[in-house]
Amino acid sequence: MFTKNIVGGEFSSEGKSTFQSFNPELNRHNAELFFEATSVEAARAAKLAKIGFEKFQKVDHDKRASFLRSIRSEMERDKTIILDAFCAESGLSRERGEKEFTRTVFQLSSFADLVEKNEWIEASIDTSDHPAVPDLRKQLFGIGPVLVFGASNFPLAYSTMGGDSVAALAAGCPVIVKAHPSHAKTSGLVASAVLRAIVKNDMPPEIFSHLYAVDFKVAHQLVQHEAVKAVGFTGSFHGGKALFDLANNRKHPIPVFAEMGSVNPTIVFTENNEDKYDAWAQVLSQSMLTDAGQFCTNPGLIFIQKSSTSKLFIHQLEELFLNEAPKCMLNSSIAETFREKKQKLLAADLGVFKQSTNEVRENYGAQAFLKVDAETFIREEQLREEVFGSFSVLIEFETYLEILSCLEVIEGQLTGSVFVSEEQMKNYRELIQQLTSKVGRVILNGVPTGVRVCPSMNHGGPFPATTDSRFTAVGIDSIYRFARPVSFQNFPDDLLPKALRNKNSFGIARRINGEWTKKDVG
Ligand code: NAP
């Protein structure tokens, strides 16, 4: 059944067009034929999501939490076949699959805990003791049906029941997933687990649709459908911006939370830090190589301070980076784009280009870097574009002023890292300030890859890294992307939502007349 679409909680295969996913490791198509959704199915999914929203809003928070935990159990039941599909469709290792699975089910549990506590709704109450002054009470509600685009590079953690979907469901929003065709089976198996959890928990079936599509028609139709109220996307700048523009041109524009490319500037202060070269080169090369560099947090720009010993550091980094065996990429088109982008930079002849000379099989990506000086970096805009894969531009800078000028020309990023000794840190306050204004996460003596999922994580950043720098895409605070506040003015107690009534029946922290408290009103 997982080869069919799911429309409002029911399997559906009305179209004639089918497609297969691809095994990049074996360089051949996988067996299953997936049905592409028709525009009639897409329209039905949106219409049902609207109905589902009304029903889902009435479901108690603790039931919503049990539903999320139940999705976790259902996914765990099918873990082996999900991971088999994960590996067969992504070229990623079983070990990575295990890690991503653990992260995905952890996200489900942490959102269940969040919803159960009820505090995310940010209940706020301002009472009045004068007839001319209104009594006002405010809380957050789900925004409405959310359209989620599965990401190629996270077949589990940012796909069918990944960060965007779980945040939306937690907020009480129905989800329509546009599955990534690269890993259709992985997505379909997870979608089937969601469906079982819907039935077991007596949830409105209309809250979940899962659609396959390889052309853009269905996606564009859904982004423009009046029932869809927000979009979550992870992928290319081109794709994210196209969807963002479409959403903004609707009669009633909606928010698009697109997480797009990032080159993650990483600055290494080599002077008087020779004792740290080994460790820094190790951690950096691993970050550049992990899973063929197919991360939005890949360190794509590495600025290295020119010093009497910096050549030694660069040599160490080169050796560690280039000597590793190239890895399989997510799909043939990503592998091809990687080859083309490297080729274009090599042809531009802007500096020293070095590439792994190890054997490169079909759909594998040979890691490479390009070394340039700061002046070239500032002049050549193409050096600041994301090359998705194990590729970094190494920029040697001479002075503090020069590195500040380099950072000046960089656009918004997810992260910025600085490798420096603690004693030297205080000399670089201006640089940290500059990074803070450009990125969503500033990292000291660490690499951008390896994103910890916790409440204090910010995974976002100014455009073009994302389309809305005010929100994180990782961690429980990502729920705020899919929520909106409503105030109730002069309402009698029994007509108010439960969390805003005088009696604090949920026992949650509420802001009453400016003070956070768990007390009742009055
Ligand atoms: P993508 O091309 O942006 O696609 C992501 C999803 O959005 C897919 O489901 C895709 O549908 C859909 N889509 C893309 N453009 C669209 C458009 N104009 N209208 C409607 N739907 C659209 O990303 P990808 O397939 O994951 O990889 C391609 C490139 O994206 C990579 O080479 C890399 O440069 C970049 N990428 C970046 C990150 C990052 O985190 N920075 C992550 C992944 C990919 P179809 O699959 O049907 O085309």
PDB file of N, CA and C in Angstrom, residues 317-347:
ATOM      1  N   LEU A 317      45.285  19.563   6.851  1.00  0.00           N
ATOM      2  CA  LEU A 317      43.867  19.519   6.469  1.00  0.00           C
ATOM      3  C   LEU A 317      43.717  18.842   5.097  1.00  0.00           C
ATOM      4  N   GLU A 318      44.562  19.241   4.166  1.00  0.00           N
ATOM      5  CA  GLU A 318      44.548  18.663   2.803  1.00  0.00           C
ATOM      6  C   GLU A 318      44.710  17.152   2.839  1.00  0.00           C
ATOM      7  N   GLU A 319      45.730  16.706   3.592  1.00  0.00           N
ATOM      8  CA  GLU A 319      46.033  15.267   3.654  1.00  0.00           C
ATOM      9  C   GLU A 319      44.824  14.498   4.171  1.00  0.00           C
ATOM     10  N   LEU A 320      44.279  14.974   5.286  1.00  0.00           N
ATOM     11  CA  LEU A 320      43.160  14.263   5.911  1.00  0.00           C
ATOM     12  C   LEU A 320      41.935  14.263   5.001  1.00  0.00           C
ATOM     13  N   PHE A 321      41.723  15.376   4.341  1.00  0.00           N
ATOM     14  CA  PHE A 321      40.521  15.550   3.524  1.00  0.00           C
ATOM     15  C   PHE A 321      40.618  14.769   2.210  1.00  0.00           C
ATOM     16  N   LEU A 322      41.710  14.922   1.529  1.00  0.00           N
ATOM     17  CA  LEU A 322      41.794  14.341   0.178  1.00  0.00           C
ATOM     18  C   LEU A 322      42.055  12.844   0.169  1.00  0.00           C
ATOM     19  N   ASN A 323      42.672  12.326   1.239  1.00  0.00           N
ATOM     20  CA  ASN A 323      43.029  10.902   1.220  1.00  0.00           C
ATOM     21  C   ASN A 323      41.879   9.948   1.494  1.00  0.00           C
ATOM     22  N   GLU A 324      40.796  10.448   2.053  1.00  0.00           N
ATOM     23  CA  GLU A 324      39.646   9.565   2.335  1.00  0.00           C
ATOM     24  C   GLU A 324      39.002   9.093   1.029  1.00  0.00           C
ATOM     25  N   ALA A 325      38.389   7.918   1.083  1.00  0.00           N
ATOM     26  CA  ALA A 325      37.706   7.403  -0.111  1.00  0.00           C
ATOM     27  C   ALA A 325      36.440   8.220  -0.369  1.00  0.00           C
ATOM     28  N   PRO A 326      36.181   8.624  -1.616  1.00  0.00           N
ATOM     29  CA  PRO A 326      34.947   9.354  -1.935  1.00  0.00           C
ATOM     30  C   PRO A 326      33.706   8.541  -1.563  1.00  0.00           C
ATOM     31  N   LYS A 327      32.609   9.256  -1.299  1.00  0.00           N
ATOM     32  CA  LYS A 327      31.387   8.571  -0.835  1.00  0.00           C
ATOM     33  C   LYS A 327      30.260   8.697  -1.860  1.00  0.00           C
ATOM     34  N   CYS A 328      29.296   7.791  -1.690  1.00  0.00           N
ATOM     35  CA  CYS A 328      28.120   7.790  -2.561  1.00  0.00           C
ATOM     36  C   CYS A 328      27.272   9.022  -2.245  1.00  0.00           C
ATOM     37  N   MET A 329      26.701   9.634  -3.288  1.00  0.00           N
ATOM     38  CA  MET A 329      25.837  10.797  -3.054  1.00  0.00           C
ATOM     39  C   MET A 329      24.362  10.368  -3.069  1.00  0.00           C
ATOM     40  N   LEU A 330      23.480  11.289  -2.691  1.00  0.00           N
ATOM     41  CA  LEU A 330      22.076  10.935  -2.448  1.00  0.00           C
ATOM     42  C   LEU A 330      21.334  10.430  -3.681  1.00  0.00           C
ATOM     43  N   ASN A 331      21.628  11.038  -4.824  1.00  0.00           N
ATOM     44  CA  ASN A 331      21.013  10.558  -6.067  1.00  0.00           C
ATOM     45  C   ASN A 331      21.884  11.003  -7.245  1.00  0.00           C
ATOM     46  N   SER A 332      21.560  10.507  -8.415  1.00  0.00           N
ATOM     47  CA  SER A 332      22.434  10.771  -9.563  1.00  0.00           C
ATOM     48  C   SER A 332      22.395  12.243  -9.951  1.00  0.00           C
ATOM     49  N   SER A 333      21.251  12.893  -9.735  1.00  0.00           N
ATOM     50  CA  SER A 333      21.188  14.297 -10.150  1.00  0.00           C
ATOM     51  C   SER A 333      22.020  15.184  -9.204  1.00  0.00           C
ATOM     52  N   ILE A 334      21.996  14.864  -7.915  1.00  0.00           N
ATOM     53  CA  ILE A 334      22.830  15.631  -6.969  1.00  0.00           C
ATOM     54  C   ILE A 334      24.316  15.377  -7.270  1.00  0.00           C
ATOM     55  N   ALA A 335      24.663  14.123  -7.611  1.00  0.00           N
ATOM     56  CA  ALA A 335      26.062  13.799  -7.950  1.00  0.00           C
ATOM     57  C   ALA A 335      26.487  14.550  -9.216  1.00  0.00           C
ATOM     58  N   GLU A 336      25.584  14.658 -10.173  1.00  0.00           N
ATOM     59  CA  GLU A 336      25.892  15.332 -11.432  1.00  0.00           C
ATOM     60  C   GLU A 336      26.070  16.839 -11.203  1.00  0.00           C
ATOM     61  N   THR A 337      25.148  17.407 -10.409  1.00  0.00           N
ATOM     62  CA  THR A 337      25.254  18.847 -10.110  1.00  0.00           C
ATOM     63  C   THR A 337      26.569  19.138  -9.389  1.00  0.00           C
ATOM     64  N   PHE A 338      26.953  18.237  -8.485  1.00  0.00           N
ATOM     65  CA  PHE A 338      28.214  18.404  -7.739  1.00  0.00           C
ATOM     66  C   PHE A 338      29.398  18.446  -8.720  1.00  0.00           C
ATOM     67  N   ARG A 339      29.400  17.489  -9.655  1.00  0.00           N
ATOM     68  CA  ARG A 339      30.482  17.436 -10.658  1.00  0.00           C
ATOM     69  C   ARG A 339      30.511  18.724 -11.475  1.00  0.00           C
ATOM     70  N   GLU A 340      29.331  19.163 -11.919  1.00  0.00           N
ATOM     71  CA  GLU A 340      29.261  20.351 -12.793  1.00  0.00           C
ATOM     72  C   GLU A 340      29.738  21.610 -12.069  1.00  0.00           C
ATOM     73  N   LYS A 341      29.304  21.750 -10.806  1.00  0.00           N
ATOM     74  CA  LYS A 341      29.675  22.977 -10.074  1.00  0.00           C
ATOM     75  C   LYS A 341      31.177  23.029  -9.813  1.00  0.00           C
ATOM     76  N   LYS A 342      31.773  21.863  -9.495  1.00  0.00           N
ATOM     77  CA  LYS A 342      33.232  21.830  -9.282  1.00  0.00           C
ATOM     78  C   LYS A 342      33.943  22.174 -10.589  1.00  0.00           C
ATOM     79  N   GLN A 343      33.447  21.592 -11.686  1.00  0.00           N
ATOM     80  CA  GLN A 343      34.041  21.799 -13.000  1.00  0.00           C
ATOM     81  C   GLN A 343      34.022  23.277 -13.372  1.00  0.00           C
ATOM     82  N   LYS A 344      32.902  23.924 -13.072  1.00  0.00           N
ATOM     83  CA  LYS A 344      32.748  25.344 -13.410  1.00  0.00           C
ATOM     84  C   LYS A 344      33.788  26.179 -12.650  1.00  0.00           C
ATOM     85  N   LEU A 345      33.988  25.835 -11.375  1.00  0.00           N
ATOM     86  CA  LEU A 345      34.953  26.593 -10.575  1.00  0.00           C
ATOM     87  C   LEU A 345      36.388  26.313 -11.023  1.00  0.00           C
ATOM     88  N   LEU A 346      36.638  25.061 -11.390  1.00  0.00           N
ATOM     89  CA  LEU A 346      37.973  24.703 -11.887  1.00  0.00           C
ATOM     90  C   LEU A 346      38.272  25.491 -13.162  1.00  0.00           C
ATOM     91  N   ALA A 347      37.266  25.551 -14.050  1.00  0.00           N
ATOM     92  CA  ALA A 347      37.436  26.238 -15.334  1.00  0.00           C
ATOM     93  C   ALA A 347      37.637  27.740 -15.132  1.00  0.00           C
TER      94      ALA A 347
END
